[in-house]
Amino acid sequence: AELTQEELFQQRIDADQRIEPKDWMPEAYRKTLIRQISQHAHSEIVGMLPEGNWITRAPSLKRKSILLAKVQDEAGHGLYLYSAAETLGASRDQMLADLHAGKAKYSSIFNYPTLSWADIGCVGWLVDGAAILNQVPLCRTSYGPYARAMVRVCKEESFHQRQGFEIMQTLCEGAPEQKAMAQEALNRWWWPTLMMFGPKDDESPNTARSMQWRIKRFTNDELRQKFVDMMVPQAEFLGLTVPDAKAKWNETKKGYDFGDVNWEEFWQVVNGNGLCNHDRLQARVDAWEEGAWVREAALAHAKKRAARV
Ligand code: FAQ
């Protein structure tokens, strides 16, 4: 019997061939990619806010210029990702309108406040660490433009993670007050970073199909396990303790056991009720409104140039 379009599509996926913008694809594949890529883009853009909060208060000129560069990198990632979503037929205006209306999701992690300088260390070390674990496999995701965007993004994220770790190391080798500040920040950021990987596999409606389509290469729980396995030794190296009494090496599974994430908190934050959801969204809406004159001027300029030729 002849294969259906959908079967041919799955064959290409199974043979690890990339899907490109003009190729036939099931509508649900297109939809889930627009969903994931636009959420990812929004996360990068909203993700500038917690760190942006510390640019004016960074402890030295060197730290300030590094942080400024990092936050600019996140803006670049966001714009890359909006472009990747546009190749699937999504309009940028619509994606932004959905974000500003509070309809679009972005990563839960950016709804937590950055209270001390050590939080900037934790964002780089833990949040970017989680981001890299999640995004390195996305360099092999089945949709070409998304996969290619991830290559550069991951290179920059690796630099971000190193700078975060180095902030933590400096604090941990410093005065007792600095080390205490590092531990206190770790206590607050540990569980929210475990939530970045999404709900447990058996409560994740999208995982099975996204794995079949090779959009995702690992499940949420697989990546969360890798994260714990990577981070517990790094915390020990720093002389810090992760705030989980159940975090213990398990020789049989060759990985760490760890405690349960507070899923109630996770869904509260995802559904708009985290500590900073309101402020984050308001900051994006204000930026959009205050930038209206720039968009108008750019359009007027483009029109004038087009009329000149
Ligand atoms: N927060 O069925 P699943 C960064 C939603 S890194 C909010 O498992 P899926 C770098 C999910 O959307 C952060 N919502 O979904 C940076 C779905 O809702 P929907 C961004 C979450 O897609 C660092 C529902 O729950 N990274 O920005 C979260 O298969 C520092 C059910 O979940 C990416 O976006 C969450 N944590 O798996 C920037 C990576 N988790 O859409 C600045 C790409 C789940 O059905 C500073 N994305 N939900 O209404 C992915 O890998 C996947 O989308 C997952 C979720 C793994 C996040």
CSV table of C-alpha atoms and ligand atoms in Angstrom, one decimal:
chain,number,residue,atom,x,y,z
A,1,ALA,CA,0.0,0.0,0.0
A,2,GLU,CA,1.1,3.6,-0.6
A,3,LEU,CA,2.3,5.5,2.4
A,4,THR,CA,0.3,8.5,3.5
A,5,GLN,CA,2.0,11.9,3.7
A,6,GLU,CA,2.1,11.6,7.5
A,7,GLU,CA,3.8,8.2,7.3
A,8,LEU,CA,6.4,9.6,4.9
A,9,PHE,CA,7.0,12.5,7.2
A,10,GLN,CA,7.5,10.1,10.2
A,11,GLN,CA,10.0,8.1,8.0
A,12,ARG,CA,12.0,11.2,7.4
A,13,ILE,CA,12.0,11.9,11.1
A,14,ASP,CA,13.1,8.3,11.9
A,15,ALA,CA,15.9,8.6,9.4
A,16,ASP,CA,17.1,11.8,11.3
A,17,GLN,CA,16.4,14.1,8.3
A,18,ARG,CA,15.7,17.7,9.1
A,19,ILE,CA,12.4,19.2,8.4
A,20,GLU,CA,12.6,22.6,6.6
A,21,PRO,CA,10.1,25.5,6.5
A,22,LYS,CA,8.7,24.6,3.0
A,23,ASP,CA,8.4,20.9,3.6
A,24,TRP,CA,5.1,19.2,4.3
A,25,MET,CA,4.4,18.7,8.0
A,26,PRO,CA,1.4,17.7,10.0
A,27,GLU,CA,-0.5,20.7,11.4
A,28,ALA,CA,0.0,19.4,15.0
A,29,TYR,CA,3.8,19.3,14.4
A,30,ARG,CA,3.7,22.9,13.2
A,31,LYS,CA,1.5,23.9,16.1
A,32,THR,CA,3.6,22.3,18.8
A,33,LEU,CA,6.8,23.9,17.4
A,34,ILE,CA,5.3,27.3,17.3
A,35,ARG,CA,4.2,26.7,20.9
A,36,GLN,CA,7.6,25.6,22.1
A,37,ILE,CA,9.7,28.0,20.1
A,38,SER,CA,7.6,31.1,21.0
A,39,GLN,CA,7.6,30.1,24.7
A,40,HIS,CA,11.3,29.7,24.4
A,41,ALA,CA,11.7,33.2,22.8
A,42,HIS,CA,9.5,34.8,25.4
A,43,SER,CA,11.6,33.1,28.1
A,44,GLU,CA,14.8,34.7,26.8
A,45,ILE,CA,13.1,38.2,26.6
A,46,VAL,CA,11.5,38.0,30.0
A,47,GLY,CA,14.6,36.3,31.3
A,48,MET,CA,16.5,39.6,30.8
A,49,LEU,CA,14.6,41.2,33.6
A,50,PRO,CA,15.8,39.4,36.8
A,51,GLU,CA,19.5,40.0,35.7
A,52,GLY,CA,18.8,43.4,34.3
A,53,ASN,CA,17.8,44.3,37.8
A,54,TRP,CA,21.5,44.0,38.9
A,55,ILE,CA,23.3,45.8,36.1
A,56,THR,CA,23.3,49.1,38.0
A,57,ARG,CA,24.4,47.4,41.2
A,58,ALA,CA,27.1,44.9,40.0
A,59,PRO,CA,30.0,45.0,42.4
A,60,SER,CA,32.7,46.1,40.0
A,61,LEU,CA,33.1,47.6,36.5
A,62,LYS,CA,34.2,44.2,35.2
A,63,ARG,CA,31.2,42.4,36.6
A,64,LYS,CA,29.0,45.1,35.2
A,65,SER,CA,30.3,44.8,31.7
A,66,ILE,CA,30.1,41.0,31.8
A,67,LEU,CA,26.5,41.1,33.0
A,68,LEU,CA,25.5,43.7,30.4
A,69,ALA,CA,26.9,41.5,27.7
A,70,LYS,CA,25.1,38.5,29.0
A,71,VAL,CA,21.8,40.2,29.1
A,72,GLN,CA,22.3,41.5,25.6
A,73,ASP,CA,23.0,37.9,24.5
A,74,GLU,CA,19.6,36.9,25.9
A,75,ALA,CA,18.0,39.6,23.8
A,76,GLY,CA,19.7,38.1,20.7
A,77,HIS,CA,18.5,34.6,21.6
A,78,GLY,CA,15.0,35.9,21.8
A,79,LEU,CA,15.1,37.6,18.4
A,80,TYR,CA,16.7,34.5,16.8
A,81,LEU,CA,13.9,32.3,18.2
A,82,TYR,CA,11.1,34.7,17.1
A,83,SER,CA,12.6,34.4,13.6
A,84,ALA,CA,12.6,30.6,13.8
A,85,ALA,CA,8.9,30.7,14.9
A,86,GLU,CA,8.2,33.0,12.0
A,87,THR,CA,9.4,30.4,9.5
A,88,LEU,CA,6.5,28.3,10.6
A,89,GLY,CA,4.0,31.0,9.7
A,90,ALA,CA,3.6,32.6,13.2
A,91,SER,CA,3.5,36.4,13.2
A,92,ARG,CA,5.8,38.2,15.6
A,93,ASP,CA,3.1,40.8,16.3
A,94,GLN,CA,0.7,38.0,17.3
A,95,MET,CA,3.3,36.2,19.5
A,96,LEU,CA,4.1,39.5,21.3
A,97,ALA,CA,0.4,40.4,21.6
A,98,ASP,CA,-0.2,37.0,23.3
A,99,LEU,CA,2.7,37.6,25.7
A,100,HIS,CA,1.5,41.0,26.6
A,101,ALA,CA,-2.0,39.8,27.1
A,102,GLY,CA,-0.8,37.2,29.6
A,103,LYS,CA,-1.9,34.3,27.2
A,104,ALA,CA,1.6,33.0,26.3
A,105,LYS,CA,3.7,31.0,28.6
A,106,TYR,CA,7.4,31.6,29.4
A,107,SER,CA,9.7,29.8,31.8
A,108,SER,CA,8.4,29.7,35.4
A,109,ILE,CA,12.0,30.4,36.6
A,110,PHE,CA,11.9,34.1,35.6
A,111,ASN,CA,9.0,34.8,38.0
A,112,TYR,CA,11.4,34.6,41.0
A,113,PRO,CA,13.1,37.7,42.3
A,114,THR,CA,16.9,38.3,42.3
A,115,LEU,CA,17.4,39.6,45.8
A,116,SER,CA,21.2,39.6,46.3
A,117,TRP,CA,24.3,39.5,44.1
A,118,ALA,CA,24.6,35.8,44.7
A,119,ASP,CA,21.3,35.4,42.9
A,120,ILE,CA,23.1,36.6,39.7
A,121,GLY,CA,25.7,33.8,40.4
A,122,CYS,CA,22.9,31.3,40.8
A,123,VAL,CA,21.1,32.4,37.7
A,124,GLY,CA,24.2,31.8,35.6
A,125,TRP,CA,25.3,28.6,37.4
A,126,LEU,CA,21.9,26.9,37.9
A,127,VAL,CA,19.5,28.5,35.5
A,128,ASP,CA,21.9,28.6,32.5
A,129,GLY,CA,23.1,25.2,33.5
A,130,ALA,CA,19.6,23.9,33.2
A,131,ALA,CA,19.1,25.8,30.0
A,132,ILE,CA,22.2,24.2,28.4
A,133,LEU,CA,21.2,20.7,29.4
A,134,ASN,CA,17.8,21.3,27.8
A,135,GLN,CA,19.2,23.1,24.7
A,136,VAL,CA,22.2,21.0,23.7
A,137,PRO,CA,19.9,18.2,22.6
A,138,LEU,CA,17.8,20.8,20.8
A,139,CYS,CA,20.7,21.3,18.4
A,140,ARG,CA,19.5,17.9,17.0
A,141,THR,CA,15.8,18.7,17.1
A,142,SER,CA,14.0,17.7,13.9
A,143,TYR,CA,13.1,21.2,12.7
A,144,GLY,CA,16.0,22.7,10.9
A,145,PRO,CA,15.8,26.4,11.8
A,146,TYR,CA,15.3,25.7,15.5
A,147,ALA,CA,18.2,23.3,15.6
A,148,ARG,CA,20.5,25.7,13.8
A,149,ALA,CA,19.5,28.6,16.1
A,150,MET,CA,20.4,26.4,19.1
A,151,VAL,CA,24.0,25.9,18.0
A,152,ARG,CA,25.0,29.5,18.6
A,153,VAL,CA,22.7,29.9,21.6
A,154,CYS,CA,24.4,27.0,23.3
A,155,LYS,CA,27.9,28.4,22.8
A,156,GLU,CA,26.8,31.7,24.4
A,157,GLU,CA,25.0,29.8,27.2
A,158,SER,CA,28.2,27.9,28.1
A,159,PHE,CA,29.9,31.2,28.6
A,160,HIS,CA,27.0,32.4,30.7
A,161,GLN,CA,27.2,29.3,32.9
A,162,ARG,CA,30.9,29.6,33.5
A,163,GLN,CA,30.5,33.2,34.5
A,164,GLY,CA,27.8,32.3,37.0
A,165,PHE,CA,29.9,29.5,38.5
A,166,GLU,CA,32.8,31.9,38.8
A,167,ILE,CA,30.7,34.4,40.7
A,168,MET,CA,29.7,31.6,43.1
A,169,GLN,CA,33.3,30.5,43.5
A,170,THR,CA,34.5,34.0,44.3
A,171,LEU,CA,31.8,34.3,46.9
A,172,CYS,CA,32.5,30.9,48.4
A,173,GLU,CA,36.2,31.7,48.7
A,174,GLY,CA,35.5,35.1,50.2
A,175,ALA,CA,34.4,36.2,53.7
A,176,PRO,CA,32.0,34.1,55.7
A,177,GLU,CA,29.2,36.6,54.9
A,178,GLN,CA,29.8,36.1,51.2
A,179,LYS,CA,29.7,32.3,51.5
A,180,ALA,CA,26.5,32.6,53.6
A,181,MET,CA,25.0,34.8,50.8
A,182,ALA,CA,25.9,32.1,48.2
A,183,GLN,CA,24.3,29.4,50.3
A,184,GLU,CA,21.2,31.4,50.9
A,185,ALA,CA,20.8,32.1,47.2
A,186,LEU,CA,21.3,28.4,46.4
A,187,ASN,CA,18.6,27.6,48.9
A,188,ARG,CA,16.1,29.7,47.0
A,189,TRP,CA,17.1,28.8,43.5
A,190,TRP,CA,17.6,25.1,43.7
A,191,TRP,CA,13.9,23.9,43.6
A,192,PRO,CA,12.7,26.5,41.0
A,193,THR,CA,15.5,25.4,38.6
A,194,LEU,CA,14.4,21.7,39.0
A,195,MET,CA,11.0,23.0,37.8
A,196,MET,CA,12.4,24.4,34.6
A,197,PHE,CA,12.4,21.0,33.1
A,198,GLY,CA,8.6,20.8,33.2
A,199,PRO,CA,6.1,18.4,34.9
A,200,LYS,CA,6.9,14.8,35.6
A,201,ASP,CA,6.8,12.6,32.5
A,202,ASP,CA,3.5,11.0,33.4
A,203,GLU,CA,2.0,14.4,33.8
A,204,SER,CA,3.5,15.9,30.7
A,205,PRO,CA,0.9,16.0,27.9
A,206,ASN,CA,3.3,16.9,25.1
A,207,THR,CA,6.4,14.7,25.8
A,208,ALA,CA,5.4,11.4,24.1
A,209,ARG,CA,4.5,13.0,20.8
A,210,SER,CA,7.4,15.5,20.8
A,211,MET,CA,9.7,12.5,21.4
A,212,GLN,CA,8.1,10.6,18.5
A,213,TRP,CA,8.7,13.7,16.3
A,214,ARG,CA,12.2,14.1,17.7
A,215,ILE,CA,11.4,17.7,18.7
A,216,LYS,CA,12.5,16.6,22.2
A,217,ARG,CA,15.4,14.1,22.5
A,218,PHE,CA,15.0,13.5,26.2
A,219,THR,CA,12.1,13.6,28.5
A,220,ASN,CA,11.6,16.1,31.3
A,221,ASP,CA,12.5,13.6,34.0
A,222,GLU,CA,15.6,12.4,32.1
A,223,LEU,CA,16.9,15.9,31.9
A,224,ARG,CA,16.1,16.7,35.5
A,225,GLN,CA,18.0,13.7,36.6
A,226,LYS,CA,21.0,14.7,34.5
A,227,PHE,CA,20.8,18.2,36.1
A,228,VAL,CA,20.9,16.9,39.6
A,229,ASP,CA,23.8,14.5,38.7
A,230,MET,CA,25.8,17.4,37.3
A,231,MET,CA,25.0,20.0,40.0
A,232,VAL,CA,25.3,18.2,43.3
A,233,PRO,CA,29.0,17.6,42.8
A,234,GLN,CA,29.5,21.2,41.7
A,235,ALA,CA,27.8,22.4,44.9
A,236,GLU,CA,30.0,20.1,46.9
A,237,PHE,CA,33.1,21.5,45.1
A,238,LEU,CA,31.9,25.0,46.1
A,239,GLY,CA,31.4,23.9,49.7
A,240,LEU,CA,27.7,24.4,49.5
A,241,THR,CA,24.8,22.1,50.2
A,242,VAL,CA,21.7,21.7,48.1
A,243,PRO,CA,18.6,22.2,50.1
A,244,ASP,CA,17.3,18.6,49.7
A,245,ALA,CA,17.9,16.1,52.5
A,246,LYS,CA,17.1,13.3,50.1
A,247,ALA,CA,19.8,14.2,47.6
A,248,LYS,CA,22.1,11.2,47.9
A,249,TRP,CA,24.2,9.2,45.5
A,250,ASN,CA,22.6,5.9,44.5
A,251,GLU,CA,25.3,3.4,43.4
A,252,THR,CA,22.8,1.0,41.8
A,253,LYS,CA,21.3,3.6,39.4
A,254,LYS,CA,24.6,5.5,39.1
A,255,GLY,CA,22.8,8.8,39.8
A,256,TYR,CA,21.5,10.9,42.6
A,257,ASP,CA,18.2,10.2,44.4
A,258,PHE,CA,16.4,13.4,45.1
A,259,GLY,CA,13.3,14.7,46.8
A,260,ASP,CA,10.0,15.7,45.2
A,261,VAL,CA,9.5,19.1,43.6
A,262,ASN,CA,6.6,21.1,44.9
A,263,TRP,CA,4.3,20.8,41.9
A,264,GLU,CA,1.6,22.9,43.5
A,265,GLU,CA,4.0,25.8,43.5
A,266,PHE,CA,5.1,25.0,39.9
A,267,TRP,CA,1.5,25.3,38.6
A,268,GLN,CA,0.8,28.4,40.6
A,269,VAL,CA,3.8,30.1,39.0
A,270,VAL,CA,2.9,28.8,35.5
A,271,ASN,CA,-0.6,30.0,35.9
A,272,GLY,CA,0.4,33.6,36.7
A,273,ASN,CA,0.5,33.6,40.5
A,274,GLY,CA,4.3,33.6,41.2
A,275,LEU,CA,6.1,36.2,43.2
A,276,CYS,CA,7.0,38.3,40.1
A,277,ASN,CA,4.6,37.3,37.3
A,278,HIS,CA,2.7,40.6,37.5
A,279,ASP,CA,5.9,42.8,37.5
A,280,ARG,CA,7.5,40.8,34.7
A,281,LEU,CA,4.6,41.2,32.4
A,282,GLN,CA,4.1,44.8,33.3
A,283,ALA,CA,7.7,45.5,32.4
A,284,ARG,CA,7.3,43.9,29.0
A,285,VAL,CA,4.1,45.8,28.3
A,286,ASP,CA,5.7,49.1,29.4
A,287,ALA,CA,8.7,48.5,27.1
A,288,TRP,CA,6.4,47.7,24.2
A,289,GLU,CA,4.4,50.9,24.7
A,290,GLU,CA,7.3,53.1,25.4
A,291,GLY,CA,9.0,51.8,22.2
A,292,ALA,CA,6.0,52.6,20.0
A,293,TRP,CA,7.7,55.8,18.7
A,294,VAL,CA,10.7,53.8,17.6
A,295,ARG,CA,8.6,51.4,15.6
A,296,GLU,CA,6.7,54.3,14.0
A,297,ALA,CA,9.9,56.1,13.1
A,298,ALA,CA,11.5,52.9,11.6
A,299,LEU,CA,8.4,52.3,9.5
A,300,ALA,CA,8.3,55.9,8.3
A,301,HIS,CA,12.0,55.7,7.4
A,302,ALA,CA,11.5,52.5,5.5
A,303,LYS,CA,8.6,54.0,3.6
A,304,LYS,CA,10.6,57.0,2.6
A,305,ARG,CA,13.5,54.9,1.4
A,306,ALA,CA,11.2,52.7,-0.6
A,307,ALA,CA,9.6,55.8,-2.3
A,308,ARG,CA,13.1,57.1,-3.2
A,309,VAL,CA,13.9,54.2,-5.5
B,1,FAQ,N1,7.6,27.1,32.9
B,1,FAQ,O1,3.9,18.8,28.2
B,1,FAQ,P1,5.0,19.6,28.8
B,1,FAQ,C1,16.3,30.3,29.0
B,1,FAQ,C2,4.3,24.1,30.4
B,1,FAQ,S1,15.9,28.7,29.4
B,1,FAQ,C3,6.4,27.4,32.3
B,1,FAQ,O2,6.1,18.9,29.5
B,1,FAQ,P2,6.7,20.5,26.7
B,1,FAQ,C4,17.7,30.8,28.9
B,1,FAQ,C5,4.4,23.7,28.9
B,1,FAQ,O3,4.7,24.8,28.1
B,1,FAQ,C6,14.2,28.6,29.7
B,1,FAQ,N2,5.6,26.5,31.6
B,1,FAQ,O4,5.5,20.6,27.7
B,1,FAQ,C7,18.0,32.0,29.9
B,1,FAQ,C8,3.0,23.0,28.7
B,1,FAQ,O5,2.1,24.1,28.5
B,1,FAQ,P3,1.3,24.3,27.0
B,1,FAQ,C9,13.4,28.5,28.4
B,1,FAQ,C10,6.1,25.2,31.6
B,1,FAQ,O6,6.7,21.7,25.8
B,1,FAQ,C11,18.7,31.8,31.0
B,1,FAQ,C12,2.7,22.4,30.0
B,1,FAQ,O7,3.5,23.1,31.0
B,1,FAQ,N3,13.7,27.2,27.7
B,1,FAQ,O8,15.4,31.0,28.6
B,1,FAQ,C13,7.3,24.8,32.2
B,1,FAQ,O9,6.8,19.2,26.1
B,1,FAQ,C14,19.0,32.9,31.9
B,1,FAQ,C15,2.9,20.9,30.1
B,1,FAQ,O10,4.4,20.6,29.9
B,1,FAQ,C16,12.9,26.6,26.8
B,1,FAQ,O11,11.8,27.1,26.6
B,1,FAQ,C17,8.1,25.8,32.8
B,1,FAQ,N4,9.2,25.5,33.5
B,1,FAQ,O12,8.0,20.6,27.7
B,1,FAQ,C18,17.5,33.2,29.5
B,1,FAQ,C19,13.4,25.4,26.2
B,1,FAQ,N5,7.5,23.5,31.9
B,1,FAQ,O13,2.3,24.8,26.1
B,1,FAQ,C20,17.8,34.3,30.4
B,1,FAQ,C21,12.5,24.8,25.1
B,1,FAQ,C22,6.4,23.1,31.2
B,1,FAQ,O14,0.8,22.9,26.6
B,1,FAQ,C23,18.5,34.2,31.5
B,1,FAQ,N6,11.4,24.2,25.6
B,1,FAQ,N7,5.6,24.1,31.0
B,1,FAQ,O15,0.2,25.3,27.4
B,1,FAQ,C24,11.3,22.9,26.1
B,1,FAQ,O16,12.2,22.2,26.1
B,1,FAQ,C25,9.9,22.4,26.5
B,1,FAQ,O17,8.9,23.3,26.0
B,1,FAQ,C26,9.8,22.2,28.1
B,1,FAQ,C27,8.3,21.7,28.4
B,1,FAQ,C28,10.7,21.1,28.5
B,1,FAQ,C29,10.0,23.5,28.8
